Amino acid sequence: MTDAGKRDRGLLRVDQDECKGCGLCIEACPPHVIQMMERLNHYGYRTAVYAGAGCTGCGICFMVCPEPGAITVLRLTNRPAGRFDSEAEGAKRCAGN
Amino acid sequence: MSNATEAEYEVAHGRPKAFYENFERKDELQHQTHYCPGCGHGIVHKMLAQAIDELGIQNRTILISPVGCSVFAYYYFDVGNVQGAHGRAPAVATAVKRSQPQSIVIGYQGDGDLAAIGSAEILHAANRGENITVIFVNNAIYSMTGGQVAPTTLLGQRSTTTPNGRSAANEGYPLHVSELLATLEAPVYIERVGLGDNRQVAQAQHAVRRAVENQVRGLGFSLVEVLSPCPTIWKMSPVEAQHWVREVMEKTFPLGAFRDRTKDAPAKAAPPAAPALEDISRILGVADEGAVEEIDAEAKGAVDLQVRVAGFGGQGVLLLGEVLAEAGLHAGLQVSWLPSYGPEMRSGTSNCHVRLAREPIDSPLVVHPDVLVAMNEPSLHKFCASVPPGGWILYNGETVPAECERKDLHILARPFTHVADELGDGRAGNMVILGALLEATPILPQASVDAALGQLVKNPRWLALDERALARGRELLRESLQGVCHDG
Amino acid sequence: MRRQLMKGNEAIVKSAILSGCRGFYGYPITPASEITEAAAQYLPQVGGVFLQAESEVAAINMLYGAAAAGVRVMTASSGPGISLMQEGISYMAGAELPCVIADITRGGPGLGNIAAEQGDYHQVVKGGGHGNYRTLVLAPHSVQEMADLTALAFDLADRYRNPVVVLADGFIGQMMEPVEFPQTATEPRLPKWAVAGTEESRGNLISSIYLEPDKLEAHVRQLEAKYYIAQQREARAEEWRTEGAEVVLVGYGIVARILKAVAAEALAEGLKVGVLRPVTLYPFPTLQFQKLAERVRVFVVVEMSNGQMLEDVRLALNGARPVEFLSRVGGNVPSHGEVLELVRKLARQTLPARQPEEECVGHV
């Protein structure tokens, strides 16, 4: 994976503990790459989950999500990996799918 | 996805820093909000938190939490937090902002809170142009209390207190808060936005940021009304509720900016700096410096003078008493002055009680005056019997009516107002009569009377007239005493 | 110090500013309007805020905001306005916010009239708003005390983080007497708990909400503990010529002044009469009453109400001595003559030391 052009521009993470499964992000997502999980989470909600590919990083799912940190949207950088603190921070603050 | 790949991404949209990491003020489930799935409050909270982050004002921000579903906004925002009474957030915000002008004060209210119980507070805060930001979340229903009708409930919309739907005949029409407030002169920015689809959400985010930024720039009152879904009370899925905002609610509450003076509004002036602490007593007029020296009151005889002055408003009744009391104070005495107070206060009559004494004064109410000053006949009638034997009645009239005649005390009846007319102005009649009183009860040195008059009468022309009037009054009393002697 | 002739209502404002008050939010009402007017004149000159609110409801909630932001703040009103403020007073007590409220009473209920009455005792001294809280209440009987007790009120409000009411009648507010002020003004200080829009205060929260029953109970108990301490430390009463007194007249505000005049005359007649004047109405000076009860034959409560403080006097004495009561209402003032007549009657009676309570209501 050395060619950035082949990768998605965006990447989505949904915190499975924080998500309440309202589905607004699924409705809002322009490329329709968010789905509802079949199984219930620890609190009894069916939560949203990233389909795994196709995210453009537009961020609209983040804005329509009523929970402060349930959704984190990342964008592809053109820079070499591991250079920015924000990546580490983002990863820390947001449980991956 | 491999770590190597993930490392090539950076966070573009993530939890705003203006939110707490963990909601420790919540008793349980501290990792998520208390809002129902799909609730608009969470979305508006996020917009607000984003704006606080972007404007770099987290330390300065004070959020006023309302009563309603967003009562616990303080659980989430890592800013200064004040929770207020139902509907009063604009009043609370007003005083917080004025007390700490450098702070950024954001009132957050729902429709029951702002548009019903707090309608007076929001109207007047807006009308004063308070430099605050108000986020008004309109979901057309009382949600926290279980779905009763709100001022913003749509016609025909069912609620637990409009079981057959809101009717204009019984509940009136949906209240258009933004339009209403936009009739006022002071607000700088009022916009209604919605959470009905992606485009609306983007516009709402923009409006919230602008409403906060206006305050940062010192422009004045900004309000954003957000049409917001309440899936639980509306009994809809979150997605249905979102559609309802766009397809139904928006028809009653059209979106758009109803006031936008963001471009031309001038920044409000900073409040003037406070004076130095040592200047305060001078500003209040209570500093020792500049005080009139009291006369040394030692080694004088007992004094207990009780005076009642009565007449009509405009006859200078209160001033007469005040000069007497002020002169007594200058002469080192204890004094009290009590204006007539009560039902008669507004009926045109005016009277006051004055006491001058060597000892501390027990009651300021004069029941048995040593001197009654009656500026007119009704006052004479009312109080003539209250004067004890040996006392004085000074009556502003030619002759005392027969029923007020008393042989056991001194009476001086003169048309004092006419006497003052001859001196130049009938309004100085009160000072003529005071001159007579001072002559009849010789306990105050002239220097004290002069000092009192100088303090209370600032106009030089009036001061000169009052001095002449006082002297004439003293003469009248002396003449009357001589007359008594001659007659006797 | 310089003595100045001044109205009680003006003295309150000057004393407040000297005590560091920098916020006044109010709504005009007779007979308290001079306070609001004086505040409008002076507060802007000292870097403070004056605002005439749209209602008493808004005014008290502005006090809530200003106090939350760490400013010494006050308002002034009279009966009908105080009724409207009860919501905010309850919130402030619950959120433990200090403030000073001057209640210059008038006649009620309803619109009543604008004459002086003491019918606000219950709503001010017993709470008035909802919930388990108290306000501390100070009752000046002279213009000098309007100044001194206002200064004390600000200190108590901060010390106990609780609203303090200066309860005066229209007479004390309207009359002029000589008054002296301290020459050094108190510097306004920002309390640590305030929400001031700064980095240091960012973590602070002002709220009266305790959702969990256990937490609210703990909060109410903590308020109670505060009031208990106030009862131990702050109760005040003035005893006036009570040495050797057999009959003790009890009253506050303008009534106390009349009682002193009556007692002076009764003493001159050889009657053994003194005056006990509660200065703090909450905490009530129960101990002073109990101590006097050991050597006094009868207490006479004189009130310009239908017997509101009377209840506290009875509670304090707890049956130890008879309590007589003379009441005037509606704006009428107990006359010197009618009180003196009652005193003469009681002083001549040779009552045994401990006889059951007997009441004489002297409606005239």
Short mmCIF file of N, CA and C in Angstrom, two decimals, chain B residues 282-412:
data_model
loop_
_atom_site.label_atom_id
_atom_site.label_comp_id
_atom_site.label_asym_id
_atom_site.label_seq_id
_atom_site.Cartn_x
_atom_site.Cartn_y
_atom_site.Cartn_z
N ARG B 282 -15.74 59.30 49.02
CA ARG B 282 -15.94 60.65 48.47
C ARG B 282 -17.06 60.62 47.42
N ILE B 283 -17.04 59.60 46.56
CA ILE B 283 -18.08 59.48 45.52
C ILE B 283 -19.47 59.36 46.16
N LEU B 284 -19.54 58.65 47.28
CA LEU B 284 -20.82 58.47 47.96
C LEU B 284 -21.22 59.68 48.79
N GLY B 285 -20.29 60.65 48.90
CA GLY B 285 -20.58 61.83 49.70
C GLY B 285 -20.57 61.57 51.19
N VAL B 286 -19.82 60.56 51.62
CA VAL B 286 -19.78 60.25 53.05
C VAL B 286 -18.38 60.37 53.63
N ALA B 287 -17.47 60.96 52.85
CA ALA B 287 -16.10 61.12 53.35
C ALA B 287 -16.08 62.16 54.46
N ASP B 288 -15.17 61.96 55.40
CA ASP B 288 -15.04 62.93 56.50
C ASP B 288 -14.67 64.31 55.97
N GLU B 289 -13.77 64.30 54.98
CA GLU B 289 -13.34 65.59 54.42
C GLU B 289 -14.54 66.28 53.77
N GLY B 290 -14.61 67.60 53.95
CA GLY B 290 -15.73 68.34 53.36
C GLY B 290 -16.96 68.37 54.24
N ALA B 291 -16.88 67.70 55.40
CA ALA B 291 -18.04 67.71 56.29
C ALA B 291 -18.16 69.06 56.97
N VAL B 292 -19.40 69.48 57.21
CA VAL B 292 -19.63 70.72 57.97
C VAL B 292 -19.34 70.41 59.43
N GLU B 293 -18.50 71.26 60.06
CA GLU B 293 -18.15 71.04 61.46
C GLU B 293 -19.38 71.19 62.34
N GLU B 294 -19.60 70.20 63.21
CA GLU B 294 -20.69 70.35 64.16
C GLU B 294 -20.23 71.27 65.28
N ILE B 295 -21.19 72.00 65.84
CA ILE B 295 -20.89 72.84 66.99
C ILE B 295 -20.70 71.94 68.21
N ASP B 296 -19.76 72.30 69.06
CA ASP B 296 -19.53 71.51 70.26
C ASP B 296 -20.78 71.57 71.15
N ALA B 297 -21.34 70.41 71.40
CA ALA B 297 -22.64 70.38 72.06
C ALA B 297 -22.54 70.26 73.58
N GLU B 298 -21.33 70.35 74.12
CA GLU B 298 -21.17 70.10 75.55
C GLU B 298 -21.76 71.23 76.40
N ALA B 299 -22.08 70.87 77.62
CA ALA B 299 -22.48 71.83 78.64
C ALA B 299 -23.65 72.70 78.21
N LYS B 300 -24.64 72.08 77.67
CA LYS B 300 -25.88 72.80 77.35
C LYS B 300 -27.01 72.14 78.13
N GLY B 301 -28.10 72.84 78.23
CA GLY B 301 -29.24 72.32 78.98
C GLY B 301 -29.95 71.20 78.25
N ALA B 302 -30.94 70.61 78.93
CA ALA B 302 -31.71 69.54 78.32
C ALA B 302 -32.51 70.08 77.14
N VAL B 303 -32.57 69.28 76.10
CA VAL B 303 -33.35 69.65 74.92
C VAL B 303 -34.20 68.45 74.53
N ASP B 304 -35.47 68.67 74.33
CA ASP B 304 -36.30 67.64 73.71
C ASP B 304 -37.44 68.34 72.98
N LEU B 305 -37.18 68.73 71.75
CA LEU B 305 -38.16 69.47 70.96
C LEU B 305 -38.85 68.51 70.00
N GLN B 306 -40.18 68.51 70.06
CA GLN B 306 -40.95 67.64 69.17
C GLN B 306 -41.86 68.51 68.30
N VAL B 307 -41.70 68.38 67.00
CA VAL B 307 -42.40 69.26 66.06
C VAL B 307 -43.19 68.43 65.06
N ARG B 308 -44.38 68.88 64.76
CA ARG B 308 -45.17 68.27 63.70
C ARG B 308 -45.45 69.36 62.68
N VAL B 309 -45.10 69.11 61.42
CA VAL B 309 -45.36 70.08 60.36
C VAL B 309 -46.36 69.45 59.41
N ALA B 310 -47.45 70.18 59.13
CA ALA B 310 -48.49 69.59 58.29
C ALA B 310 -49.03 70.60 57.30
N GLY B 311 -49.36 70.12 56.10
CA GLY B 311 -49.91 71.01 55.09
C GLY B 311 -50.21 70.24 53.83
N PHE B 312 -50.25 70.97 52.72
CA PHE B 312 -50.41 70.33 51.42
C PHE B 312 -49.05 70.12 50.77
N GLY B 313 -49.01 69.19 49.83
CA GLY B 313 -47.79 69.03 49.04
C GLY B 313 -47.50 70.33 48.31
N GLY B 314 -46.24 70.69 48.22
CA GLY B 314 -45.87 71.92 47.52
C GLY B 314 -45.74 73.12 48.44
N GLN B 315 -46.13 72.95 49.72
CA GLN B 315 -46.00 74.06 50.66
C GLN B 315 -44.66 74.04 51.38
N GLY B 316 -43.81 73.13 51.02
CA GLY B 316 -42.48 73.09 51.61
C GLY B 316 -42.45 72.49 53.01
N VAL B 317 -43.44 71.66 53.29
CA VAL B 317 -43.56 71.05 54.62
C VAL B 317 -42.33 70.20 54.96
N LEU B 318 -41.96 69.35 53.99
CA LEU B 318 -40.86 68.41 54.27
C LEU B 318 -39.53 69.16 54.39
N LEU B 319 -39.34 70.18 53.54
CA LEU B 319 -38.09 70.94 53.59
C LEU B 319 -37.97 71.71 54.90
N LEU B 320 -39.09 72.28 55.36
CA LEU B 320 -39.07 72.99 56.63
C LEU B 320 -38.53 72.06 57.72
N GLY B 321 -39.08 70.86 57.76
CA GLY B 321 -38.65 69.89 58.76
C GLY B 321 -37.20 69.49 58.57
N GLU B 322 -36.81 69.38 57.33
CA GLU B 322 -35.45 68.93 57.05
C GLU B 322 -34.42 69.96 57.48
N VAL B 323 -34.73 71.27 57.22
CA VAL B 323 -33.80 72.33 57.65
C VAL B 323 -33.68 72.31 59.17
N LEU B 324 -34.82 72.11 59.82
CA LEU B 324 -34.81 72.08 61.28
C LEU B 324 -33.94 70.92 61.78
N ALA B 325 -34.13 69.75 61.20
CA ALA B 325 -33.37 68.57 61.63
C ALA B 325 -31.88 68.75 61.31
N GLU B 326 -31.61 69.25 60.13
CA GLU B 326 -30.20 69.44 59.73
C GLU B 326 -29.52 70.44 60.66
N ALA B 327 -30.24 71.50 61.02
CA ALA B 327 -29.68 72.50 61.94
C ALA B 327 -29.43 71.88 63.31
N GLY B 328 -30.35 71.03 63.74
CA GLY B 328 -30.17 70.34 65.02
C GLY B 328 -28.93 69.46 65.01
N LEU B 329 -28.73 68.77 63.88
CA LEU B 329 -27.55 67.92 63.74
C LEU B 329 -26.28 68.77 63.84
N HIS B 330 -26.29 69.91 63.16
CA HIS B 330 -25.14 70.81 63.18
C HIS B 330 -24.87 71.31 64.59
N ALA B 331 -25.95 71.47 65.36
CA ALA B 331 -25.80 71.96 66.73
C ALA B 331 -25.42 70.83 67.70
N GLY B 332 -25.11 69.68 67.16
CA GLY B 332 -24.63 68.58 67.99
C GLY B 332 -25.72 67.79 68.69
N LEU B 333 -26.95 67.95 68.24
CA LEU B 333 -28.06 67.26 68.89
C LEU B 333 -28.37 65.92 68.19
N GLN B 334 -29.16 65.11 68.88
CA GLN B 334 -29.75 63.94 68.24
C GLN B 334 -30.99 64.43 67.49
N VAL B 335 -31.20 63.92 66.29
CA VAL B 335 -32.35 64.40 65.52
C VAL B 335 -33.03 63.23 64.80
N SER B 336 -34.30 63.43 64.48
CA SER B 336 -34.98 62.49 63.59
C SER B 336 -35.99 63.28 62.76
N TRP B 337 -36.19 62.82 61.56
CA TRP B 337 -37.15 63.45 60.62
C TRP B 337 -37.90 62.32 59.95
N LEU B 338 -39.20 62.36 60.10
CA LEU B 338 -40.01 61.27 59.55
C LEU B 338 -41.12 61.87 58.71
N PRO B 339 -41.14 61.58 57.43
CA PRO B 339 -42.20 62.16 56.59
C PRO B 339 -43.50 61.42 56.81
N SER B 340 -44.60 62.08 56.53
CA SER B 340 -45.88 61.41 56.58
C SER B 340 -45.78 60.27 55.61
N TYR B 341 -46.28 59.18 56.02
CA TYR B 341 -46.03 58.03 55.19
C TYR B 341 -47.21 57.13 55.35
N GLY B 342 -47.81 56.73 54.29
CA GLY B 342 -48.96 55.87 54.40
C GLY B 342 -50.04 56.31 53.43
N PRO B 343 -51.29 55.98 53.75
CA PRO B 343 -52.37 56.20 52.80
C PRO B 343 -52.44 57.66 52.36
N GLU B 344 -52.10 58.57 53.27
CA GLU B 344 -52.26 59.98 52.94
C GLU B 344 -51.14 60.48 52.03
N MET B 345 -50.12 59.65 51.85
CA MET B 345 -48.94 60.09 51.10
C MET B 345 -49.30 60.57 49.70
N ARG B 346 -50.29 59.93 49.07
CA ARG B 346 -50.59 60.24 47.67
C ARG B 346 -51.83 61.11 47.54
N SER B 347 -52.37 61.57 48.68
CA SER B 347 -53.64 62.29 48.58
C SER B 347 -53.45 63.79 48.63
N GLY B 348 -52.22 64.25 48.52
CA GLY B 348 -52.00 65.68 48.45
C GLY B 348 -51.60 66.30 49.77
N THR B 349 -51.91 65.60 50.87
CA THR B 349 -51.47 66.15 52.15
C THR B 349 -50.03 65.72 52.40
N SER B 350 -49.37 66.48 53.22
CA SER B 350 -47.96 66.22 53.48
C SER B 350 -47.70 66.61 54.92
N ASN B 351 -47.04 65.75 55.65
CA ASN B 351 -46.61 66.20 56.97
C ASN B 351 -45.40 65.43 57.44
N CYS B 352 -44.72 66.02 58.39
CA CYS B 352 -43.53 65.33 58.91
C CYS B 352 -43.37 65.54 60.40
N HIS B 353 -42.66 64.58 60.98
CA HIS B 353 -42.37 64.61 62.41
C HIS B 353 -40.88 64.94 62.56
N VAL B 354 -40.58 65.91 63.42
CA VAL B 354 -39.16 66.23 63.65
C VAL B 354 -38.90 66.22 65.15
N ARG B 355 -37.81 65.57 65.53
CA ARG B 355 -37.41 65.62 66.94
C ARG B 355 -35.96 66.06 67.05
N LEU B 356 -35.70 66.94 68.02
CA LEU B 356 -34.34 67.36 68.33
C LEU B 356 -34.16 67.13 69.83
N ALA B 357 -33.12 66.40 70.20
CA ALA B 357 -32.95 66.09 71.62
C ALA B 357 -31.48 65.97 71.97
N ARG B 358 -31.19 66.16 73.24
CA ARG B 358 -29.82 65.95 73.72
C ARG B 358 -29.55 64.45 73.84
N GLU B 359 -30.54 63.73 74.33
CA GLU B 359 -30.42 62.28 74.55
C GLU B 359 -30.83 61.52 73.27
N PRO B 360 -30.42 60.28 73.16
CA PRO B 360 -30.87 59.47 72.00
C PRO B 360 -32.39 59.48 71.90
N ILE B 361 -32.88 59.56 70.69
CA ILE B 361 -34.32 59.68 70.48
C ILE B 361 -34.96 58.29 70.46
N ASP B 362 -35.95 58.10 71.32
CA ASP B 362 -36.60 56.79 71.30
C ASP B 362 -37.48 56.66 70.05
N SER B 363 -38.65 57.31 70.08
CA SER B 363 -39.52 57.16 68.92
C SER B 363 -39.48 58.40 68.03
N PRO B 364 -39.29 58.21 66.73
CA PRO B 364 -39.32 59.36 65.81
C PRO B 364 -40.73 59.85 65.51
N LEU B 365 -41.72 59.12 65.99
CA LEU B 365 -43.10 59.54 65.78
C LEU B 365 -43.47 60.58 66.83
N VAL B 366 -43.92 61.73 66.39
CA VAL B 366 -44.28 62.79 67.31
C VAL B 366 -45.78 62.71 67.55
N VAL B 367 -46.13 62.36 68.79
CA VAL B 367 -47.54 62.21 69.12
C VAL B 367 -48.08 63.52 69.70
N HIS B 368 -47.31 64.11 70.59
CA HIS B 368 -47.72 65.38 71.22
C HIS B 368 -46.67 66.44 70.91
N PRO B 369 -46.84 67.17 69.83
CA PRO B 369 -45.79 68.12 69.42
C PRO B 369 -45.72 69.34 70.34
N ASP B 370 -44.51 69.73 70.67
CA ASP B 370 -44.32 71.00 71.37
C ASP B 370 -44.71 72.14 70.44
N VAL B 371 -44.43 71.94 69.15
CA VAL B 371 -44.80 72.94 68.15
C VAL B 371 -45.55 72.25 67.03
N LEU B 372 -46.73 72.76 66.73
CA LEU B 372 -47.45 72.30 65.54
C LEU B 372 -47.38 73.41 64.50
N VAL B 373 -46.84 73.07 63.34
CA VAL B 373 -46.87 74.00 62.23
C VAL B 373 -47.99 73.54 61.30
N ALA B 374 -49.04 74.36 61.19
CA ALA B 374 -50.17 73.99 60.34
C ALA B 374 -50.18 74.94 59.15
N MET B 375 -49.89 74.39 58.01
CA MET B 375 -49.78 75.23 56.82
C MET B 375 -51.15 75.53 56.21
N ASN B 376 -52.17 74.81 56.66
CA ASN B 376 -53.51 75.09 56.16
C ASN B 376 -54.54 74.68 57.22
N GLU B 377 -55.81 75.01 56.95
CA GLU B 377 -56.84 74.80 57.97
C GLU B 377 -57.10 73.31 58.24
N PRO B 378 -57.19 72.47 57.19
CA PRO B 378 -57.42 71.03 57.50
C PRO B 378 -56.35 70.46 58.43
N SER B 379 -55.11 70.87 58.23
CA SER B 379 -54.03 70.36 59.08
C SER B 379 -54.21 70.86 60.51
N LEU B 380 -54.64 72.09 60.62
CA LEU B 380 -54.85 72.66 61.96
C LEU B 380 -55.94 71.85 62.67
N HIS B 381 -57.03 71.61 61.96
CA HIS B 381 -58.13 70.84 62.53
C HIS B 381 -57.67 69.46 62.97
N LYS B 382 -56.87 68.85 62.14
CA LYS B 382 -56.47 67.46 62.38
C LYS B 382 -55.59 67.34 63.63
N PHE B 383 -54.70 68.32 63.82
CA PHE B 383 -53.67 68.12 64.85
C PHE B 383 -53.74 69.09 66.03
N CYS B 384 -54.68 70.11 66.01
CA CYS B 384 -54.60 71.14 67.05
C CYS B 384 -54.78 70.59 68.46
N ALA B 385 -55.57 69.52 68.58
CA ALA B 385 -55.80 68.98 69.92
C ALA B 385 -54.60 68.20 70.45
N SER B 386 -53.66 67.87 69.58
CA SER B 386 -52.54 67.02 70.01
C SER B 386 -51.45 67.81 70.73
N VAL B 387 -51.50 69.14 70.65
CA VAL B 387 -50.43 69.95 71.26
C VAL B 387 -50.69 70.06 72.77
N PRO B 388 -49.69 69.71 73.58
CA PRO B 388 -49.90 69.78 75.03
C PRO B 388 -49.93 71.23 75.52
N PRO B 389 -50.49 71.47 76.67
CA PRO B 389 -50.52 72.83 77.23
C PRO B 389 -49.12 73.42 77.29
N GLY B 390 -49.04 74.69 76.98
CA GLY B 390 -47.73 75.36 76.99
C GLY B 390 -47.02 75.30 75.67
N GLY B 391 -47.57 74.50 74.73
CA GLY B 391 -46.93 74.37 73.42
C GLY B 391 -47.28 75.51 72.50
N TRP B 392 -46.85 75.33 71.24
CA TRP B 392 -47.06 76.37 70.24
C TRP B 392 -47.83 75.82 69.04
N ILE B 393 -48.73 76.68 68.52
CA ILE B 393 -49.30 76.40 67.20
C ILE B 393 -48.93 77.57 66.29
N LEU B 394 -48.28 77.26 65.18
CA LEU B 394 -47.97 78.28 64.18
C LEU B 394 -48.86 78.00 62.99
N TYR B 395 -49.79 78.91 62.73
CA TYR B 395 -50.84 78.63 61.75
C TYR B 395 -50.75 79.61 60.58
N ASN B 396 -50.74 79.06 59.38
CA ASN B 396 -50.64 79.85 58.16
C ASN B 396 -52.04 80.35 57.79
N GLY B 397 -52.54 81.35 58.52
CA GLY B 397 -53.88 81.89 58.27
C GLY B 397 -54.11 83.11 59.13
N GLU B 398 -55.13 83.86 58.77
CA GLU B 398 -55.39 85.12 59.49
C GLU B 398 -55.87 84.86 60.92
N THR B 399 -56.86 84.00 61.03
CA THR B 399 -57.43 83.74 62.35
C THR B 399 -57.65 82.25 62.55
N VAL B 400 -57.53 81.85 63.78
CA VAL B 400 -57.73 80.44 64.11
C VAL B 400 -59.24 80.19 64.25
N PRO B 401 -59.75 79.14 63.57
CA PRO B 401 -61.18 78.84 63.71
C PRO B 401 -61.53 78.58 65.18
N ALA B 402 -62.76 78.91 65.53
CA ALA B 402 -63.17 78.85 66.94
C ALA B 402 -62.92 77.48 67.56
N GLU B 403 -63.19 76.41 66.79
CA GLU B 403 -63.06 75.06 67.37
C GLU B 403 -61.60 74.70 67.67
N CYS B 404 -60.66 75.47 67.12
CA CYS B 404 -59.25 75.19 67.41
C CYS B 404 -58.67 76.19 68.40
N GLU B 405 -59.47 77.13 68.84
CA GLU B 405 -59.00 78.10 69.83
C GLU B 405 -58.61 77.38 71.12
N ARG B 406 -57.43 77.71 71.64
CA ARG B 406 -57.06 77.14 72.94
C ARG B 406 -56.36 78.22 73.75
N LYS B 407 -56.71 78.27 75.00
CA LYS B 407 -56.14 79.31 75.88
C LYS B 407 -54.88 78.81 76.58
N ASP B 408 -54.66 77.47 76.54
CA ASP B 408 -53.57 76.90 77.34
C ASP B 408 -52.27 76.80 76.56
N LEU B 409 -52.22 77.40 75.38
CA LEU B 409 -50.96 77.35 74.64
C LEU B 409 -50.81 78.60 73.79
N HIS B 410 -49.65 78.71 73.15
CA HIS B 410 -49.36 79.90 72.34
C HIS B 410 -49.79 79.64 70.91
N ILE B 411 -50.47 80.60 70.34
CA ILE B 411 -50.86 80.48 68.94
C ILE B 411 -50.40 81.72 68.19
N LEU B 412 -49.72 81.47 67.08
CA LEU B 412 -49.38 82.57 66.18
C LEU B 412 -50.06 82.28 64.84
#
